[in-house]
Amino acid sequence: MSTASLTDQAPSTLRGASLPRWSPWAIAAGSVALGIGISLAAGLDSRIQWGLIAAVLFVLGTYAVAARVEGTRQAKDRVATSFVWVAFLIAVVPLVSLIWVTVARGVKVLDLYFLSHSMGVVADTEPGGGIYHAIIGSLEQVGLATAVGAPIGVLTAIYLVEYGRGRLARSVTFFVDVMTGIPSIVAGLFILSLMLILKTGYSGFAGALALAILMMPVVVRSTEEMLKLVPNELREASLALGVPKWRTILKVVLPTSIGGITTGVMLAVARIAGETAPVLLLVFGNPFINNNPFEGAQASLPLYIYQQFANSAGSGAAYDRAWAASLTLIAFVMILNLVARGIARWKAPKTGR
């Protein structure tokens, strides 16, 4: 009998048995059903408990089925994958729940009138009013903070990556790390102490300075990482042509990393847009429209939300306004993130095929 005929009669393969692609979904569905059944039998009313039981059953079921069909080695790999999926769902569920509750409660009073009017003479416990004054305050304060903090953060990162050597660079890196973790109230107290020394009053600019302090370490860290991703070959090629270093940074390094730098700045802006403590200390709040951030108290969206909850005295109108302002703030941050992603994709270096 020839070798070919033997091969035809007894085909061999190096690939073992494997579960079908739909098996994780089937195991997940069975785990959810079994988890709900166990929870109802045990008298558990919390859906969080149902979900946790189903997650444990999903991991155990994945291991049991995979070990029986594919072996223990492949079963361990599938268990690791199932842990990733469970962790992902645990992280996503609160986020989706938060957005759902905010949208459901915020749309009650969110309309053109709400966006185009201030509180004015409307008391916190009365219906009516809007957030126009808070939107103006937030835009001006965040804009001033960005104008102050973003250039300083970018230039500091350029120094650390392109020029920084020795003790000074290590000191700057250390203090940037320290500033990254400071509470926002500390930045507010620092600016408040300067206000007391200079004998100045509440203003949006004072709040913007505190927000800039919180913004700078985020910009430094993100810009520093983006600059490190620029290949050294580009710098060396530019320097080999006799281009000065400052011009190499300006014409080669920054254009290559401008997408990531812009994303980092936008994320820092989104981070400071929701700060309340420094604004409460330095801006104080104002129910009327104040377009001048350099004089007088101003409002802002985070401070408006806090005041509506704190001074509502059980008023449903105040709670509705707070939720509507929260939805507006979430939309503002979401738009900033979308703009950052768009700029990053637009300015990303084009790669050839």
XYZ file of C-alpha atoms in Angstrom:
353
model
C 0.000 0.000 0.000
C 1.362 3.400 -0.943
C 2.077 6.249 1.419
C -0.586 8.395 -0.205
C -3.263 5.765 0.452
C -2.223 5.462 4.093
C -2.477 9.223 4.467
C -5.940 9.204 2.948
C -7.102 6.434 5.263
C -5.727 7.952 8.501
C -5.605 11.764 8.259
C -3.770 13.497 11.100
C -3.839 17.029 12.346
C -1.822 19.044 14.827
C -4.850 21.099 15.840
C -6.853 19.818 18.790
C -10.527 20.180 19.549
C -11.752 23.727 20.054
C -14.968 25.368 21.151
C -17.142 27.064 18.512
C -17.073 30.845 18.262
C -20.524 31.199 19.760
C -19.597 29.285 22.910
C -18.705 32.379 25.035
C -22.119 33.865 24.271
C -23.834 30.617 25.159
C -21.887 30.324 28.416
C -22.688 33.965 29.212
C -26.414 33.453 28.563
C -26.447 30.328 30.703
C -24.551 32.101 33.479
C -27.002 35.000 33.484
C -30.002 32.679 33.605
C -28.466 30.526 36.337
C -27.348 33.601 38.283
C -30.852 35.083 38.217
C -32.310 31.751 39.286
C -29.886 31.396 42.212
C -30.498 35.011 43.253
C -34.280 34.611 43.218
C -34.048 31.355 45.119
C -31.814 32.983 47.730
C -34.131 36.006 48.023
C -31.602 38.541 46.692
C -33.274 41.704 45.398
C -30.228 43.680 44.230
C -29.428 43.473 40.531
C -25.808 44.173 41.384
C -25.719 40.904 43.315
C -27.341 39.149 40.362
C -24.645 40.487 38.053
C -21.785 39.505 40.357
C -23.127 35.956 40.736
C -23.539 35.691 36.963
C -19.972 36.956 36.454
C -18.546 34.335 38.818
C -20.572 31.608 37.115
C -19.368 32.819 33.703
C -15.692 32.535 34.706
C -16.180 29.124 36.324
C -18.301 27.856 33.461
C -15.763 29.022 30.900
C -12.993 27.137 32.662
C -15.035 23.975 33.101
C -16.220 23.793 29.488
C -12.848 24.784 27.985
C -10.900 22.354 30.187
C -13.146 19.469 29.161
C -12.993 20.196 25.418
C -9.680 21.990 24.820
C -7.539 21.083 27.809
C -6.381 22.993 30.889
C -3.828 25.135 29.072
C -6.357 26.624 26.672
C -8.877 26.840 29.501
C -6.542 29.132 31.460
C -6.247 31.395 28.424
C -10.020 31.567 28.077
C -10.402 32.301 31.800
C -7.996 35.235 31.455
C -10.057 36.512 28.519
C -13.267 36.114 30.504
C -11.758 38.098 33.382
C -11.013 40.919 30.937
C -14.586 40.916 29.688
C -15.993 40.866 33.218
C -13.734 43.770 34.245
C -14.830 45.669 31.130
C -18.503 45.187 31.962
C -17.956 46.179 35.600
C -16.371 49.414 34.379
C -18.962 50.126 31.677
C -22.144 49.432 33.656
C -21.712 52.323 36.158
C -20.772 54.673 33.314
C -23.826 53.738 31.262
C -26.010 53.959 34.365
C -24.653 57.434 35.162
C -25.265 58.700 31.637
C -28.735 57.141 31.562
C -29.816 58.721 34.852
C -28.332 62.107 33.904
C -30.075 62.144 30.529
C -33.386 60.903 31.963
C -33.445 63.579 34.675
C -31.694 66.356 32.774
C -33.993 66.534 29.759
C -36.923 67.634 31.937
C -35.937 71.319 31.866
C -33.152 71.363 29.267
C -34.412 73.594 26.471
C -33.482 76.811 24.668
C -34.932 78.962 27.457
C -32.839 77.126 30.059
C -29.672 77.618 28.008
C -30.297 81.290 27.222
C -31.360 82.703 30.621
C -29.678 83.190 33.985
C -31.064 82.709 37.458
C -31.334 86.472 37.937
C -34.001 87.152 40.548
C -35.263 83.555 40.520
C -34.779 81.879 43.892
C -33.196 78.442 44.036
C -36.448 76.920 45.277
C -38.567 78.467 42.503
C -39.082 77.072 38.995
C -37.609 78.851 36.004
C -34.186 80.330 35.437
C -31.328 78.905 33.415
C -27.594 78.401 33.119
C -26.537 81.020 30.571
C -24.489 82.864 33.197
C -22.824 79.602 34.273
C -21.966 78.668 30.673
C -20.361 82.070 30.107
C -18.365 81.748 33.339
C -17.175 78.220 32.576
C -16.109 79.109 29.028
C -14.183 82.180 30.164
C -12.524 80.493 33.138
C -11.565 77.337 31.255
C -10.397 79.426 28.294
C -8.168 81.612 30.474
C -6.824 78.555 32.294
C -5.966 76.948 28.959
C -4.291 80.127 27.710
C -2.118 80.173 30.835
C -1.526 76.495 31.541
C -1.213 74.934 28.076
C 1.776 76.973 26.803
C 3.636 76.594 30.097
C 2.969 72.854 30.139
C 4.056 72.344 26.520
C 7.240 74.409 26.941
C 8.097 72.557 30.156
C 7.703 69.229 28.381
C 9.920 70.445 25.517
C 12.587 71.416 28.024
C 12.438 68.050 29.799
C 12.643 66.015 26.586
C 14.933 68.116 24.402
C 17.145 70.052 26.811
C 16.648 68.757 30.344
C 19.716 67.222 31.921
C 21.043 67.086 35.440
C 19.615 68.190 38.759
C 17.262 70.876 37.437
C 15.473 68.478 35.094
C 15.104 65.891 37.855
C 13.700 68.550 40.184
C 11.187 69.714 37.583
C 10.093 66.122 36.937
C 9.694 65.521 40.673
C 7.545 68.609 41.200
C 5.423 67.805 38.154
C 4.741 64.376 39.660
C 3.840 65.999 42.975
C 1.522 68.522 41.303
C -0.258 65.744 39.446
C -1.580 64.349 42.715
C -2.402 67.503 44.671
C -6.072 68.032 45.577
C -7.841 70.810 43.714
C -8.616 72.599 46.980
C -4.885 73.098 47.572
C -4.546 74.982 44.284
C -7.523 77.096 45.306
C -6.023 77.877 48.706
C -2.734 78.882 47.068
C -4.443 81.410 44.787
C -6.620 82.549 47.715
C -3.511 83.340 49.738
C -2.222 85.441 46.839
C -5.575 87.217 46.677
C -5.334 88.065 50.375
C -1.781 89.349 49.951
C -2.676 91.461 46.918
C -6.050 92.426 48.457
C -8.098 91.488 45.401
C -11.668 90.247 45.313
C -13.487 87.335 43.747
C -13.098 86.985 39.997
C -13.194 84.421 37.259
C -9.517 85.053 36.531
C -8.561 83.924 40.038
C -10.433 80.669 39.482
C -8.755 80.308 36.085
C -5.316 80.560 37.716
C -6.171 77.726 40.088
C -7.484 75.648 37.193
C -4.281 76.371 35.249
C -2.247 74.966 38.154
C -4.286 71.760 37.976
C -3.980 71.668 34.207
C -0.232 72.137 33.809
C 1.027 68.778 35.145
C -1.441 66.897 32.936
C -0.263 68.822 29.874
C 3.404 68.314 30.808
C 3.031 64.561 31.227
C 0.991 63.999 28.055
C 3.195 66.265 25.925
C 6.346 64.674 27.292
C 5.162 61.219 26.281
C 4.191 62.435 22.811
C 7.581 64.068 22.248
C 9.356 60.881 23.304
C 7.487 58.989 20.591
C 9.059 61.111 17.852
C 11.870 59.014 16.307
C 15.367 60.318 16.987
C 16.199 59.704 13.328
C 14.041 62.698 12.383
C 15.952 64.940 14.775
C 19.299 63.614 13.583
C 18.390 64.084 9.919
C 17.389 67.683 10.542
C 20.494 68.440 12.575
C 22.688 66.786 9.937
C 21.386 69.290 7.397
C 22.612 72.113 9.588
C 19.209 73.115 10.974
C 19.456 74.666 14.458
C 17.959 72.670 17.308
C 15.228 75.191 18.085
C 14.125 75.124 14.454
C 14.240 71.314 14.434
C 11.907 71.287 17.414
C 9.618 73.863 15.815
C 9.488 72.411 12.301
C 10.034 68.680 12.842
C 9.327 67.522 16.390
C 6.201 69.541 17.169
C 4.425 68.949 13.819
C 5.052 65.216 14.175
C 3.526 65.087 17.662
C 0.956 67.881 17.382
C -1.964 65.435 17.269
C -1.040 63.790 20.564
C -0.212 67.123 22.182
C -3.601 68.525 21.199
C -5.331 65.455 22.578
C -3.472 65.842 25.881
C -4.424 69.515 26.127
C -8.070 68.764 25.397
C -8.128 66.013 28.017
C -6.618 68.432 30.533
C -9.318 70.966 29.641
C -11.980 68.321 30.154
C -10.414 67.478 33.529
C -10.549 71.046 34.858
C -13.984 71.794 33.399
C -15.636 69.879 36.240
C -13.667 71.267 39.168
C -15.796 72.828 41.897
C -13.599 73.447 44.970
C -11.258 76.147 43.578
C -14.178 77.866 41.845
C -16.142 77.901 45.100
C -13.225 79.531 46.911
C -12.171 82.050 44.286
C -15.127 82.770 42.003
C -17.843 82.523 44.665
C -20.793 82.308 42.272
C -23.175 84.885 40.853
C -26.806 84.388 39.767
C -26.507 87.272 37.298
C -24.546 87.437 34.046
C -20.988 88.724 34.447
C -19.066 88.816 31.177
C -15.929 90.280 32.772
C -13.782 87.503 34.266
C -11.338 90.008 35.774
C -13.789 91.750 38.083
C -16.547 90.498 40.314
C -17.933 87.098 41.179
C -18.891 84.738 38.388
C -20.777 81.504 38.010
C -19.648 78.227 36.463
C -21.386 74.986 35.611
C -19.824 72.843 38.405
C -20.492 75.552 40.974
C -24.043 76.015 39.676
C -24.715 72.284 40.070
C -23.336 72.306 43.610
C -25.362 75.351 44.629
C -28.595 73.981 43.190
C -28.198 70.762 45.174
C -26.991 72.511 48.337
C -29.606 75.289 48.409
C -32.556 73.397 46.997
C -34.248 72.711 50.363
C -36.064 69.780 48.807
C -37.259 71.770 45.789
C -37.888 69.660 42.717
C -37.179 72.615 40.428
C -33.658 73.024 41.840
C -32.926 69.324 41.438
C -34.145 69.404 37.835
C -31.915 72.395 37.077
C -28.941 70.639 38.665
C -29.459 67.527 36.554
C -29.917 69.617 33.397
C -26.696 71.496 34.151
C -24.939 68.172 34.746
C -26.101 66.948 31.354
C -24.827 70.155 29.759
C -21.443 69.731 31.424
C -21.198 66.099 30.266
C -22.065 67.205 26.728
C -19.398 69.912 26.921
C -16.734 67.423 28.004
C -17.872 64.933 25.369
C -17.596 67.568 22.645
C -14.075 68.435 23.803
C -13.048 64.786 23.617
C -14.534 64.411 20.140
C -12.727 67.551 18.999
C -9.474 66.208 20.442
C -9.899 62.901 18.618
C -10.720 64.688 15.393
C -7.666 66.938 15.629
C -5.446 63.999 16.542
C -6.637 62.050 13.503
C -6.340 65.098 11.251
C -2.834 65.960 12.401
C -1.559 62.404 12.713
C 1.506 61.666 10.532
C 0.491 60.062 7.273
C 2.008 56.606 6.831
C 2.723 55.154 3.429
C 1.628 51.722 2.354
